[in-house]
XYZ file of C-alpha atoms in Angstrom:
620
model
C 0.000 0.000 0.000
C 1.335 3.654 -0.761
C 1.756 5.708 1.876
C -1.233 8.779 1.930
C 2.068 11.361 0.827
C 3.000 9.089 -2.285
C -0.780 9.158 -3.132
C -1.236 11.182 -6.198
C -4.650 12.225 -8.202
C -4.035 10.402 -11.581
C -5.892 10.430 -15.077
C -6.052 9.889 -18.377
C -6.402 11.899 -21.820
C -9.607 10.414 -23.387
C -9.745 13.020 -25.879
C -8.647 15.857 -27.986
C -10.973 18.977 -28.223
C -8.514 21.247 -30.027
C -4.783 21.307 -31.360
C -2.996 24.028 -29.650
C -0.360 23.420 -32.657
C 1.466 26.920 -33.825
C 4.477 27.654 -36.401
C 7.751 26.289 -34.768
C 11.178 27.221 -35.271
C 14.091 24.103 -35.538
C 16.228 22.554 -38.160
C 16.297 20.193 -40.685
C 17.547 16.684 -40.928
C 18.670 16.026 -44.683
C 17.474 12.658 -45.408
C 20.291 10.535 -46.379
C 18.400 9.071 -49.608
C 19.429 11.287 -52.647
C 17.206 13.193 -54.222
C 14.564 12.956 -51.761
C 11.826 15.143 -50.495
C 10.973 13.912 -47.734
C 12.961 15.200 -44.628
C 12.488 15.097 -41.070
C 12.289 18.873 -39.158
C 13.495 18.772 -35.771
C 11.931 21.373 -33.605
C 13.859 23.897 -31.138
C 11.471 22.725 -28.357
C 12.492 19.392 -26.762
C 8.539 18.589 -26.065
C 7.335 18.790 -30.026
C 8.164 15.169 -31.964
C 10.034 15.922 -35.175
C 8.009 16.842 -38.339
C 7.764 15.480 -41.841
C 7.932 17.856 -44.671
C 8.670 17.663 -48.224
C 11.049 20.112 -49.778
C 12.909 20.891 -52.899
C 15.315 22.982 -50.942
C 16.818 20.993 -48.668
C 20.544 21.399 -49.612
C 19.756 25.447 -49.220
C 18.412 24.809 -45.717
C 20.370 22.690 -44.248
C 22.632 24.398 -41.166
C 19.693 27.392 -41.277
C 17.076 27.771 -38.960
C 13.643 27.605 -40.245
C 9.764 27.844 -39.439
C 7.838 24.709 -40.080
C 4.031 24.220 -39.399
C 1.620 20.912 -38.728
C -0.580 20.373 -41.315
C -2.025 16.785 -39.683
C -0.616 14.051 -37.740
C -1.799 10.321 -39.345
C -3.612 7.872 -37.140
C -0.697 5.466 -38.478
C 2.035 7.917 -38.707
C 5.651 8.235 -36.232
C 5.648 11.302 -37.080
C 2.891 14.643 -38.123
C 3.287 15.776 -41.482
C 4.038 19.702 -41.928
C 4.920 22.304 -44.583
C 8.433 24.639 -44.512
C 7.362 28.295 -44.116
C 10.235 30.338 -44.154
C 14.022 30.650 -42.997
C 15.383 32.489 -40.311
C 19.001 32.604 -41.305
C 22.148 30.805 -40.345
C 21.840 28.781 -37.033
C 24.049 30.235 -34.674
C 24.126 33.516 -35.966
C 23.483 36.024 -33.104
C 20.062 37.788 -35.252
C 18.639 34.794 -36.079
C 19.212 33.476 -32.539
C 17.041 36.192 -30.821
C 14.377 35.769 -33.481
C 14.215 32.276 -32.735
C 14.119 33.405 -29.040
C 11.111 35.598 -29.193
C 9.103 34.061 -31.511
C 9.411 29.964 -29.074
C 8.487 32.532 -26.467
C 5.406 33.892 -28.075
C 7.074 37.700 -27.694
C 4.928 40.187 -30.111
C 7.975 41.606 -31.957
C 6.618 42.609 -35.713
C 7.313 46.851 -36.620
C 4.307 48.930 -35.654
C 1.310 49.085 -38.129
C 0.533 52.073 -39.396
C -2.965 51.716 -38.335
C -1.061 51.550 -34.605
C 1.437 54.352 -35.531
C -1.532 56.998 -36.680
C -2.842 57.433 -33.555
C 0.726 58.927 -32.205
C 0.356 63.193 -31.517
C 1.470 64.519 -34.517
C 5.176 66.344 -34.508
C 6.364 69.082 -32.934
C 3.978 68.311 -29.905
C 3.577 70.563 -27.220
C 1.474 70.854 -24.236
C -1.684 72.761 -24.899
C -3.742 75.264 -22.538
C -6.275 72.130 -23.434
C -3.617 69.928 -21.322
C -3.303 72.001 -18.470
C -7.316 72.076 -17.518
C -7.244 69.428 -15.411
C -3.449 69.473 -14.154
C -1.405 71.252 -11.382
C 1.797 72.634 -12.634
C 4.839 71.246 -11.123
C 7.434 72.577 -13.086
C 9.332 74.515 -10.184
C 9.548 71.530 -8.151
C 13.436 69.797 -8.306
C 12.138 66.747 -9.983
C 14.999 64.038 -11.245
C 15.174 60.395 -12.226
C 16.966 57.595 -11.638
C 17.516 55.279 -13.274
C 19.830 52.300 -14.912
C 22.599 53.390 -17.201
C 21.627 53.676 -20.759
C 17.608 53.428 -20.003
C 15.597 55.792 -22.440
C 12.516 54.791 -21.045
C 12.002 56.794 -18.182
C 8.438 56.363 -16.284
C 9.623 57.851 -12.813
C 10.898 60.746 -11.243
C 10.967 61.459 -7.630
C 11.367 64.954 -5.661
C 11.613 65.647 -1.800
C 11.228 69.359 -0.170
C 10.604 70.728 3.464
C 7.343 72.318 3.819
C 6.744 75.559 6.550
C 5.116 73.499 9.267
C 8.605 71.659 9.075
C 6.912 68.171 7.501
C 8.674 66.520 4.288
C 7.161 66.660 0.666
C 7.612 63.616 -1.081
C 6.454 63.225 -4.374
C 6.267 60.395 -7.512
C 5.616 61.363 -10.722
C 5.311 59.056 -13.406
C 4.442 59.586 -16.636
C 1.085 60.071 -18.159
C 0.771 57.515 -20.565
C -2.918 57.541 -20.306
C -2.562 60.797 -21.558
C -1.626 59.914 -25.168
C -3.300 56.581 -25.440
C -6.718 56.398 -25.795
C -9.216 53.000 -24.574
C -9.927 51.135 -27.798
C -7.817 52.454 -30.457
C -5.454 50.383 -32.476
C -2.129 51.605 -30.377
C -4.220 50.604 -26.902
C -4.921 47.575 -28.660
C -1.935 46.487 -29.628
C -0.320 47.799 -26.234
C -2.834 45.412 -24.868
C -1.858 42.662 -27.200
C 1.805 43.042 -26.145
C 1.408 43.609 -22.638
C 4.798 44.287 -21.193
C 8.191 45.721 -23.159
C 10.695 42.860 -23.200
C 13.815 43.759 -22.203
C 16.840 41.227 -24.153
C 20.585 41.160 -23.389
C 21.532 44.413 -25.842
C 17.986 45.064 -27.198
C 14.716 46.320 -26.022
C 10.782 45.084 -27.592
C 8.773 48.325 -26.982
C 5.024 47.915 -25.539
C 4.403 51.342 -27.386
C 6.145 52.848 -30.581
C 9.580 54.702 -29.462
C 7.810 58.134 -30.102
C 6.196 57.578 -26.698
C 8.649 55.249 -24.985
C 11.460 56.821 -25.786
C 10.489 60.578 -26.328
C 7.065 62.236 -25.197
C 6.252 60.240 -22.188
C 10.125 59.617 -21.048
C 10.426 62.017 -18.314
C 13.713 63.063 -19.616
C 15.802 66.125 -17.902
C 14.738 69.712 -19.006
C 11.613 68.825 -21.347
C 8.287 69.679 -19.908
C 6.396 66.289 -19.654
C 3.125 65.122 -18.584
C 2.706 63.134 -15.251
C 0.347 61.483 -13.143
C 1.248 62.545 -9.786
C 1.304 60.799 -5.916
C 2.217 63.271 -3.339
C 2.414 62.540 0.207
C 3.149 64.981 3.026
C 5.378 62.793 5.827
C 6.757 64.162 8.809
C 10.625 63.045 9.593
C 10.016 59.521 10.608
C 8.473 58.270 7.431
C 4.832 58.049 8.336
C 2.348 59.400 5.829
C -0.038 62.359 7.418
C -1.788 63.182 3.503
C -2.055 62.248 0.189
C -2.813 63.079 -2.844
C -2.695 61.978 -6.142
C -2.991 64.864 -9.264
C -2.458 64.800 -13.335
C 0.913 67.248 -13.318
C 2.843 68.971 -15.731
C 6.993 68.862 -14.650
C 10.320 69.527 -15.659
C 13.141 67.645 -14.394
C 15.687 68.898 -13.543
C 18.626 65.628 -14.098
C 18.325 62.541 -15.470
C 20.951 60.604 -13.308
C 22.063 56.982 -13.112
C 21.840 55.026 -9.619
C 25.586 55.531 -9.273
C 25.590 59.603 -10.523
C 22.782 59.490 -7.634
C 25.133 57.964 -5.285
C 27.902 60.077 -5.937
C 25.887 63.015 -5.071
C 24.129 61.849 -1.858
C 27.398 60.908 -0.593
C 29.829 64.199 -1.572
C 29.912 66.009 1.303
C 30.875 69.498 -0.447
C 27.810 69.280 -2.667
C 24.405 71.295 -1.695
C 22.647 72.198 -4.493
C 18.370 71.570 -4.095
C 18.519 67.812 -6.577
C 21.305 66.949 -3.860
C 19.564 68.005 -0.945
C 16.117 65.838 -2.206
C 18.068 62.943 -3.245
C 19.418 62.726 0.526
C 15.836 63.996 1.956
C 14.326 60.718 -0.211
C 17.005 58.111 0.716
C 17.011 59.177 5.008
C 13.189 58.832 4.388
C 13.481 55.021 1.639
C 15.582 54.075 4.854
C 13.343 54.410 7.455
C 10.276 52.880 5.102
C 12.250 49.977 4.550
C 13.017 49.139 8.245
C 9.316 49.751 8.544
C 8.273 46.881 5.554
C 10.810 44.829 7.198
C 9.724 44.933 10.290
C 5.718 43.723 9.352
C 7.372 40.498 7.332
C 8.874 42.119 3.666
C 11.170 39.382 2.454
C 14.461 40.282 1.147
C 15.271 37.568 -1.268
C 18.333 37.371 -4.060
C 18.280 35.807 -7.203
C 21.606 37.076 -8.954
C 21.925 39.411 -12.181
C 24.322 39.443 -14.802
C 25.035 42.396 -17.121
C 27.086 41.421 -20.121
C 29.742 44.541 -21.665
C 29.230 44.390 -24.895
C 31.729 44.813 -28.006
C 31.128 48.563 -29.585
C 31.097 47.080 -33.749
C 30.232 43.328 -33.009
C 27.989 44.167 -30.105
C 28.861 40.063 -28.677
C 29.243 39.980 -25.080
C 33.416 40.798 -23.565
C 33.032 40.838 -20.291
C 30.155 39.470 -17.902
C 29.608 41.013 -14.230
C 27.148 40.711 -11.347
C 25.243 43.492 -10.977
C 25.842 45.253 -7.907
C 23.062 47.323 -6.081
C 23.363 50.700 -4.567
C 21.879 52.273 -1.668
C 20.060 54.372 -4.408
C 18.296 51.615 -6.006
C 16.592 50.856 -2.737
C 15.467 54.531 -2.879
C 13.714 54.325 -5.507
C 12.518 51.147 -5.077
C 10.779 52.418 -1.827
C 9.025 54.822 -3.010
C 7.866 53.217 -6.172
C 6.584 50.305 -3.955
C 4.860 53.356 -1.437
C 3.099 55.029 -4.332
C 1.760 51.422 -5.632
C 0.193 50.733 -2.255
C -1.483 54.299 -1.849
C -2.650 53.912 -5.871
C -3.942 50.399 -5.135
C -6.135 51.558 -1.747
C -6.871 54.458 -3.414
C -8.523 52.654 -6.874
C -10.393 49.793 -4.511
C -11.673 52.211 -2.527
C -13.618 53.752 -5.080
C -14.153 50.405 -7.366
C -14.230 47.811 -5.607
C -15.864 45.275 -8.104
C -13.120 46.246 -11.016
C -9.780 47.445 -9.722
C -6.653 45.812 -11.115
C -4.368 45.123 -8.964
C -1.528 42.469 -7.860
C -1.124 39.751 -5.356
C 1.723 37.263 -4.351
C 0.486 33.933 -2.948
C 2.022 32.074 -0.158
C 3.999 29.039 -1.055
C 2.355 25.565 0.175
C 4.563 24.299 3.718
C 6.268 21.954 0.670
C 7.521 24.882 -1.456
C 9.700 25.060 1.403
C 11.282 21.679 1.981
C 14.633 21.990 -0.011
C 15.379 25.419 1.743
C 14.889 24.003 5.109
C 16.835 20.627 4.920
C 19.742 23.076 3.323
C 19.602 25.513 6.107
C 19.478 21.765 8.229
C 22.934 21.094 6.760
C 24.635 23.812 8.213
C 22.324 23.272 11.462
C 20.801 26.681 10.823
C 16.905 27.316 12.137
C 14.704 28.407 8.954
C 10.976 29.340 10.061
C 8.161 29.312 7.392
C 5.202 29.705 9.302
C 5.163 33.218 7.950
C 6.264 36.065 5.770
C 7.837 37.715 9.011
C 9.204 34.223 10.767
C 10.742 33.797 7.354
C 12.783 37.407 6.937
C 13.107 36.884 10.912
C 15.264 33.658 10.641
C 16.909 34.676 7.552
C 18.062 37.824 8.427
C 19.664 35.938 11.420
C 20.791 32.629 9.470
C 24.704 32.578 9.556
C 27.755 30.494 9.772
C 31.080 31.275 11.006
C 33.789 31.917 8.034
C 31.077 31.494 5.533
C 30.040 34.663 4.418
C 28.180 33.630 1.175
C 25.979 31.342 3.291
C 23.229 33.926 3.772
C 23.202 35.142 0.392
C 22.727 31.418 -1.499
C 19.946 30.830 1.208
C 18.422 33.770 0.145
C 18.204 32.729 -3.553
C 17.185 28.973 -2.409
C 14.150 30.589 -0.805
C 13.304 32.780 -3.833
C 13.312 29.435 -5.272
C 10.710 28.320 -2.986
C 8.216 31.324 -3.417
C 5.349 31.364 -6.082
C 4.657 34.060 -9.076
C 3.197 37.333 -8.292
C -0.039 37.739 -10.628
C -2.592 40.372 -11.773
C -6.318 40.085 -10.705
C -9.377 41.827 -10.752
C -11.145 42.612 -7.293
C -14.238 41.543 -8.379
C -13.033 38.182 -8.886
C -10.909 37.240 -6.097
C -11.216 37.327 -2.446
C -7.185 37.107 -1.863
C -5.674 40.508 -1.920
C -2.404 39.017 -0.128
C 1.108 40.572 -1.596
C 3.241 37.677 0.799
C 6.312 38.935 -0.511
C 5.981 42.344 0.089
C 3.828 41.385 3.431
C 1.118 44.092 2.132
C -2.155 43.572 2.336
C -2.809 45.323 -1.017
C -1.112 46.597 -4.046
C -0.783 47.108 -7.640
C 1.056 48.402 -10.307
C 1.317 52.304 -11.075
C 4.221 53.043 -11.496
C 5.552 52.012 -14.799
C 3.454 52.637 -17.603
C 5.559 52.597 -20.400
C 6.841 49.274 -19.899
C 3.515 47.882 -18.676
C 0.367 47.770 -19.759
C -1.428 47.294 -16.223
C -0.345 50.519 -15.354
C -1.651 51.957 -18.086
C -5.495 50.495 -16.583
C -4.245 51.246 -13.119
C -3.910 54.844 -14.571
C -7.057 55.275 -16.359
C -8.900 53.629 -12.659
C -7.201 56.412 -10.688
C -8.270 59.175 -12.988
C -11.469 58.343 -13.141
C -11.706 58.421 -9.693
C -9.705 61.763 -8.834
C -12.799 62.890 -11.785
C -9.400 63.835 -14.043
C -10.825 61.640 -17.164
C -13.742 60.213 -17.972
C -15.029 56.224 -17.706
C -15.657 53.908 -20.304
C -17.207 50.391 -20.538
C -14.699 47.930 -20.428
C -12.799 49.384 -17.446
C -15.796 48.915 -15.151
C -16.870 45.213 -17.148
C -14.949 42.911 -14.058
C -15.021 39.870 -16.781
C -13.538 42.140 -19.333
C -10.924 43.136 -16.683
C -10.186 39.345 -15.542
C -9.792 38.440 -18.917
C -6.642 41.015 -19.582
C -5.216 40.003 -16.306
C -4.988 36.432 -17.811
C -2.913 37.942 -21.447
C -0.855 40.050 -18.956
C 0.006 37.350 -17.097
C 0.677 35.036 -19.630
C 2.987 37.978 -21.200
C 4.552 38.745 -18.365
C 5.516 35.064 -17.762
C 7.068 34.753 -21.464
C 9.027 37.655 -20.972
C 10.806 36.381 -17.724
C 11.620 33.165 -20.150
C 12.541 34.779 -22.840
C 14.967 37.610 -21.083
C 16.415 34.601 -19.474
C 16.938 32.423 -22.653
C 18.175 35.568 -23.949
C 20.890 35.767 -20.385
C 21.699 31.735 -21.470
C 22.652 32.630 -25.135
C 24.851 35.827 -24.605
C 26.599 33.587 -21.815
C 27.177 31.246 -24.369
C 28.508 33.748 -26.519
C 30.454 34.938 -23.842
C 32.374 31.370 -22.834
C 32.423 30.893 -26.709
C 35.729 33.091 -27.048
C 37.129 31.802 -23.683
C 37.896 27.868 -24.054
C 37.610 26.258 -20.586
C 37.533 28.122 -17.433
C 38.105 26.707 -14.142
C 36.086 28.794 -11.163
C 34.487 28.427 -7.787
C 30.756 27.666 -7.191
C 28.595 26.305 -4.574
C 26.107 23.566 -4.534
C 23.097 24.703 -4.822
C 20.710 21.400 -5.187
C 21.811 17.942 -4.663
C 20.539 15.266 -7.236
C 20.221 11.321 -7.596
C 23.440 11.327 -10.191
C 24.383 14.679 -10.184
C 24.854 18.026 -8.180
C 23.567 22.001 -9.107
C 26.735 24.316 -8.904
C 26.343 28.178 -8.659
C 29.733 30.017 -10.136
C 28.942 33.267 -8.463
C 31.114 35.458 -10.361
C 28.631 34.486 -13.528
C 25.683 34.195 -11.733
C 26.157 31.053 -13.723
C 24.539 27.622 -12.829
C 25.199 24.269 -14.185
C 25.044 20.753 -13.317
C 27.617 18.035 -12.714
C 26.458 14.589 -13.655
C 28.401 11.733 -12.183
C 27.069 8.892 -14.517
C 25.026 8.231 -17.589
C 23.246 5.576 -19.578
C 27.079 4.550 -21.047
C 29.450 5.241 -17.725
C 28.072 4.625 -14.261
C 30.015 5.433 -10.592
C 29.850 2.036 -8.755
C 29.787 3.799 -5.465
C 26.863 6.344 -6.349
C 24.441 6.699 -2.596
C 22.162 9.302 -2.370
C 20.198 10.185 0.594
C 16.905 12.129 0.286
C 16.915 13.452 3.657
C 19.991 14.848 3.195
C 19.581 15.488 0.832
C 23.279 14.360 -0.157
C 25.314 12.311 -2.415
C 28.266 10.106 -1.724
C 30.645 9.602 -4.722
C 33.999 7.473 -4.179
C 33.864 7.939 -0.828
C 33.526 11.575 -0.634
C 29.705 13.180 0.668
C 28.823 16.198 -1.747
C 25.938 18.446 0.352
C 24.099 21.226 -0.263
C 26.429 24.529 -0.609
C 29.800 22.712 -0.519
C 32.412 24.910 -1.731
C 34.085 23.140 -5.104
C 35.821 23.832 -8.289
C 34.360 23.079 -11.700
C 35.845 24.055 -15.676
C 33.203 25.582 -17.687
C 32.972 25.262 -21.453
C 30.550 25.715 -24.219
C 29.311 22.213 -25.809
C 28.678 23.515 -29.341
C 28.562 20.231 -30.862
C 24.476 20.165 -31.111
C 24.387 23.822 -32.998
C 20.568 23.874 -32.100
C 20.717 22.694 -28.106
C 24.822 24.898 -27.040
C 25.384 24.201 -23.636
C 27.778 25.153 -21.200
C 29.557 21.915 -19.793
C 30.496 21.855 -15.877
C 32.741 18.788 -15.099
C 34.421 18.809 -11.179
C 37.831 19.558 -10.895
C 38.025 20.056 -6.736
C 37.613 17.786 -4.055
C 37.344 14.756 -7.101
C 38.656 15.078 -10.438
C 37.738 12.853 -12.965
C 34.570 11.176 -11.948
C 32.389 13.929 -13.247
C 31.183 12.727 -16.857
C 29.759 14.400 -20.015
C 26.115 15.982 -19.349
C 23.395 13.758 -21.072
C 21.773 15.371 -24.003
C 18.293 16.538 -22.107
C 19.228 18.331 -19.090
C 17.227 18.944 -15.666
C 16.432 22.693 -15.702
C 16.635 23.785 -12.426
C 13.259 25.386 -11.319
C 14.352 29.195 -11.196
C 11.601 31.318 -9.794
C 11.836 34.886 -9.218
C 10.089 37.272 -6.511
C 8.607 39.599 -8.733
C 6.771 42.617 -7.389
């Protein structure tokens, strides 16, 4: 008899209702029988079975990848039958890569239509007395971004000034998006469509056409822009006493990056009025964050890579972890602050159809890898809550080990679920676990997002700034875009990921083999999960395969660890690995770990399908 934990629902397919079959990318197999026209495709997706198509060209597209669709799969048939429908190019090649890469991810990437591009302002554009009816005019405020290095895109600014009765002035302003697209037109529709920019290694897929995203709503330095402002009064230790939201005209006055921001906050002989608010906004992003820490906020890690990229062949030269300042926490503060008072705000006055964002709590199992882990090193994790959680983690150390609290940090973003968009009238849940708020939403990037853009158009409507419309107000309409945002939102992740794995491969392509430190991050029947930090690289080590096999291979679940001649690998083990890039399938690269330090030589080559690690990551 199973035990009532190995029980498991189980079922069967009885039938088919519809083919979710769609265009896929791969590569021809030349069939060895000259002259024939009968080949077999072999898609870029591991899941699809190869294809049968008949072609004329298959000399020409052999070593390209190309598009094939199903046409039918017979009863009697190995394989479906399919038709070519065009190439992408060489296989390999970097372009044809990343087309390959959005379309397997389902990423809208096709040139605006001009249908879509005629309902831009026309040029030279200029606010009009028209504009200003409705809007307060910030433009003597010391408003300035900040933002990555290189971003064009600029939805946020920030300012922070002392007020008479000796209170703070804190304001967001983020751009009015709203403003210049209009519910149900062909540009809303297609933002719609789109739902999120995608943001590639080296390349950006815009929501909206570059007029807007780069231009008219970026809140760029010494332009007057359009802005839908929040604007809280605070007194010194952080805590709200008003606020207000308002449509806004400003003018910034610098467009900085997180590190020009830093500079400033921390050079003592500097006292201009953007220095003076940048330090007035990160004293006060200090004290909030203590605050959100204190009522449960989790602060996880998952690490980020940013690739240096050749000026003419624009491949990847050098590949760093990003490192965060004190001034990306600022402005991460206050964007979360002005997403909490917009989500109150719009379900306060609709209830039934505000959009907003929640973060479920993992099942007690989610949690079972990062507690035997934190076990290993005989380190208390509790998961009872949000709070117990960042409680014990902030605490969770071992001596001479700095990294420890860092990896078990990005083993418990593991463990945590996806943040999602829901309408209020269709959910009882309002839960953000990561964040440990009991509401909130997205405001505060509208350019890059299209729930913002609703989010936007709610709060209007409610401040009495713009007028209503049917589908904002239609809760099935609204539940129904939450489900395409979602579903963007989730391809994106893959695909800026898949986009991280390909420039990395790039990257190691030049090098040869590298040897480098990681840590073991999972522990496997036959093989063990190494983290190179200096990458922000993962890989796995097998130990045998269907050909070689380790006589003395024991794993133990509880461990969970694995004993290989004699020597007990555990979870986050220091040891040394060489990397390379496999290039020897051109459609499947992979970089190759093998173990170098404590055992040479017992690693073996990875099998052809991989385990993909599950890689989940907090998003707010």
């Amino acid at each position: 008899m199973l035990s009532e934990a190995a029980r498991r629902s189980t079922g069967k397919i009885v039938g088919i209702i519809k083919r979710n079959w769609r265009p896929f990318c791969g590569m021809l197999n030349v069939s060895q029988i000259k002259e024939s026209t009968r080949h077999l495709f072999t898609p870029a997706d591991r899941r699809i079975p190869r294809i049968r198509i008949e072609t004329r060209q298959a000399s020409t597209l052999a070593g390209q990848r190309i598009i094939v669709a199903i046409d039918g799969w017979p009863k009697g048939s190995r394989y479906p039958n399919g038709h070519f429908v065009r190439s992408l190019g060489g296989a390999g090649e970097k372009e044809t890569e990343e087309e390959v890469l959005l379309l397997e991810h389902d990423v809208p990437h096709q040139a605006f239509s001009q249908a879509v591009l005629s309902f831009l302002p026309k040029m030279p554009w200029a606010i009009t007395p028209e504009d200003m009816v409705m809007r307060e005019d910030l433009r003597q405020l010391t408003v300035c971004s900040v933002d990555p290095p290189g971003c064009t895109d600029i939805d946020d600014a920030l300012h922070c000034r002392d007020l008479e009765n000796g209170n703070l002035e804190v304001g967001v302003h983020i751009a009015d998006v709203s403003h210049f697209i209009r519910p149900g037109n062909a540009l809303d529709k297609e933002a719609a469509s789109r739902g999120t920019t995608v943001y590639l290694c080296g390349k950006r897929i815009d929501m909206v056409p570059a007029l807007l995203s780069s231009d008219l709503c970026s809140l760029r330095s010494n332009v007057e822009r359009l802005a839908f402002s929040c604007i809280w009064e605070m007194n010194h230790d952080a805590e709200i006493l008003k606020t207000r939201f308002t449509k806004s005209v400003i003018n910034s006055k610098a467009s900085l990056t997180y590190a020009e921001a830093q500079m400033r906050i921390d050079d003592t002989a500097k006292n201009d009025d953007i220095t003076k608010s940048l330090r007035g906004l990160n004293k006060l992003a200090k004290i909030l964050k203590q605050k959100r820490i204190e009522k449960g906020a989790l602060t996880l890690s998952s690490i980020e890579v940013r690739f240096h990229m050749d000026s003419e062949t624009h491949d990847p030269i050098d590949l760093q972890t990003k490192e965060l300042m004190e001034t990306n926490s600022m402005v991460e503060e206050f964007m979360l602050l002005a997403n909490i008072s917009v989500a109150q705000k719009i379900y306060d006055e609709f209830s039934e159809c505000a959009l907003l964002r929640k973060h479920p709590a993992p099942p007690p199992s989610n949690y079972d890898i990062l507690l035997k882990a934190a076990k290993s090193k005989d380190v208390e994790i509790y998961t009872d809550s949000a709070k117990a959680l960042a409680d014990s983690l902030d605490v969770a150390k071992v001596d001479g080990f700095p990294y420890f609290n860092t990896l078990l940090r990005i083993l418990a973003t593991r463990c945590m679920m996806q943040a999602v968009y829901f309408c209020s009238g269709m959910d009882s849940d309002f839960h953000h676990y990561g964040l440990a708020s009991p509401i909130y939403t997205h405001f505060t990037s509208p350019i890059r997002r299209y729930a913002d853009i609703i989010v936007h158009r709610l709060l209007a409507v409610a401040i009495g700034a713009d007028s209503t419309y049917p589908e904002l107000m239609d809760k099935h309409k609204q539940s129904a875009l939450c489900n395409n945002l979602n579903y963007r939102h989730k391809m994106a992740q893959y695909a800026q990921r898949a986009s991280v794995a390909f420039h990395t491969q790039l990257f190691f392509k030049s090098r040869g083999i590298l040897n480098e430190d990681g840590y073991i991050l999972f522990v496997k029947k036959n093989a063990i999960i190494v983290l190179i930090p200096k990458f922000g690289l993962e890989g796995t080590v097998f130990f045998d395969t269907k050909d070689k096999t380790i006589p003395k291979l024991v794993f133990d679940e509880e461990g969970p660890t694995l004993n290989v001649e004699q020597h007990t690998f555990r979870i986050f083990d220091k040891v040394k690995v060489t990397i390379r890039l496999d290039d020897s399938n051109i459609q499947h690269q992979k970089i190759r770990m093998a173990l170098i330090n404590p055992i040479p030589g017992v690693s073996v080559p990875v099998p052809d399908v991989e385990p993909q690690a599950k890689k989940q990551k907090l998003d707010h």
